[in-house]
Amino acid sequence: MRRLFLSCLTAAFCVFAAPAAPAQNYYNQDYNQGGGRNYGQDYGFSGWLQGFRQRAADRGFNPAWLNQILSGVEFKPRVIELDNRQPEHKITFAQYRKNIVSPARVRDGRARLAQNRALLERVARAYGVAPQYIVALWGIETNFGRNTGGFDILSALATLAYEGRRASFFEGELLNALRIQAGGHAGTGTLTGSWAGAMGQCQFMPSSYLKYAVDGDGDGTANIWDSLPDVFASMANYLHSVGWDGDLRWGRAVTLPKGMSAASIGRENRHPLSYWRKKNIRTENGDILPKPADGADPMAAIVAPDGPGGPAYLVYGNYDVIMHWNRSTYFATSVGLLADAIAAGSR
């Protein structure tokens, strides 16, 4: 059930191992930094694609297969438009949370957990990740599988690699997408996903698919587009592989004592839970922080996504695992809060 699907077709190419990137880290880089090409109608893409075809062949892909699979790859101006789009202003965490941890999403998440409880509990036993966290990630990433993106992944990644500002990263992901197709997963069809190359209901980049996607239903493939057993198992495998601790929660909302130094806030300021109890950090209801049932004294930190004076959260190691998925405190905190809300109504 946990085996990685990469059954290579020898007629296509010889696979060489490549390091895998985290799944969603791209979205948190400063990729709007200027320096890209000026586009109207671009005539240089075909030349770039010809050069890429040769570089891929040099890495072991069959040239005839490359000619076939890349014949439909096109420059996509819409991808560049989306890549360059800047938000008009930065929203606060309170605004972000209102959108992401909405009553409608909580209700939908509880319903999805109930509908898939047996499957999710089986995945939880295998990987040590509680169902509510899988459902929360699923809901935030793709609205429970509804919004997976309709871009041709090869064309999107080729466009971003050609654009040039993160050429090495996206060319590497394009090579990984070719490995997925050469492995037979997509058959004769087309890999589809977001404009940035994230695929399936869990929005894995191709490198993350190769590293973390697993066959959850035993059919020999890791189908993160259409198979919920594969989607849930792949998400849980990602979290487990990065260090998820099934005995700990992600964190909790807390109240800070008056006069607490802002220097104490931040993921880098880790201390045992007992330290924070002595510092009079309380739950959001004002209660003393509970001790873990096993008597452990886990390391924890205080995060305040909106800065000192805003909502504060005491977070454990699992928070860092979520941050590995997406390096945004807004995202990671919202995953935890949504998971808690889903679980509260699903018992």
Phi, psi and omega in degrees: 000332183265001188289141178285131179276113173205058183279096189287140172272115186295338177288341183274307182188173173256126185277134172246137184297140178226141179296144182260141178268156174303157189297304189244017184299333182304322187293347184252007176273158177276082185266005176254061187250011176079175176096358179279175180289157175268117187255139161226263168256122187259124183258357183269352186295319182298323177293319177298316182297323177297318177295320178297319179303319179291319179296322178293319178298322178296338179270002173114356178287143179292123184302319180295319178295319178300317179302320181289311187287332181267359184295332181263002182287131184229153171289131184244098179304328181298325178297316179295320178301315180290324179296325183270355184292127179252136173295145181294328177202157178280127178277157177282164177296324179301319178292317180298313180299321180300322179285317188278316181259057183279155176305322180295318180290323177298313179299315180297318179297319178296319179294318180294322178296317179297319181295328187244024188302313183299315179296314181295323178290327175295317177295320179299319178295324183285324188241353178074026179242119184297146185306322186297331180287321177296314181295322179296314178299316179301316182293320182285320183291313188223021183053052178060043174087000183282326187239086183258353180093143183242017180279143169293116187298318181298317180292319180297313181292322177297319178299315181291323177294319178292324182304323163105340185285333172225051188301315184296316180300309185286329174294322175298319178292326176296319176298320179293324176297322175296322178298321179296314181292321179293335177285354174091002184297317185271001182058227178266003182278189184246136172290131179235156179177208183282169179298335182267003175099004179279139192238150168075185183288345176252001175055053174278136165292158182306320180297323179288325174303311183296330183270324191242340183293136182226161178272105182268346182247004173076020181264004177093359178230160174251088187264090182277004177268316192235345185254112179297322175303320179288319179299308183294316180295323180292318178296316180294322178297321177302306183299315180299316183294330183274348173124022180301135178252108183293348180269355182242153170276178178283325185161196178197156173290140181223165171249139182260147178291151177299139178085003179295133183293138176297336180293343179280348184268135178140147183296339181284345181265078184264135177215160175300154179305323180300327178297314182290328175297318179292333179278005177067031170287129183242163172294170181296341177269000179090006180278160174295141180300129180289147175274147174302147184298330183274005178079006180290164179232072188292154175289144182211162178219164177257128173239145178224091186305329178264010179089173179306137183098342177266183178304140182238151183220136171269121187238148181252189183300330180295334176297320178294327176296317177296323177295332175293325177293315180210117188279061178224125177294328176300311182297308186298317180295320180292324175301313180297315180294319178294319178300316179298317181293321178295314182295325183298331181254012186240009183278000000 
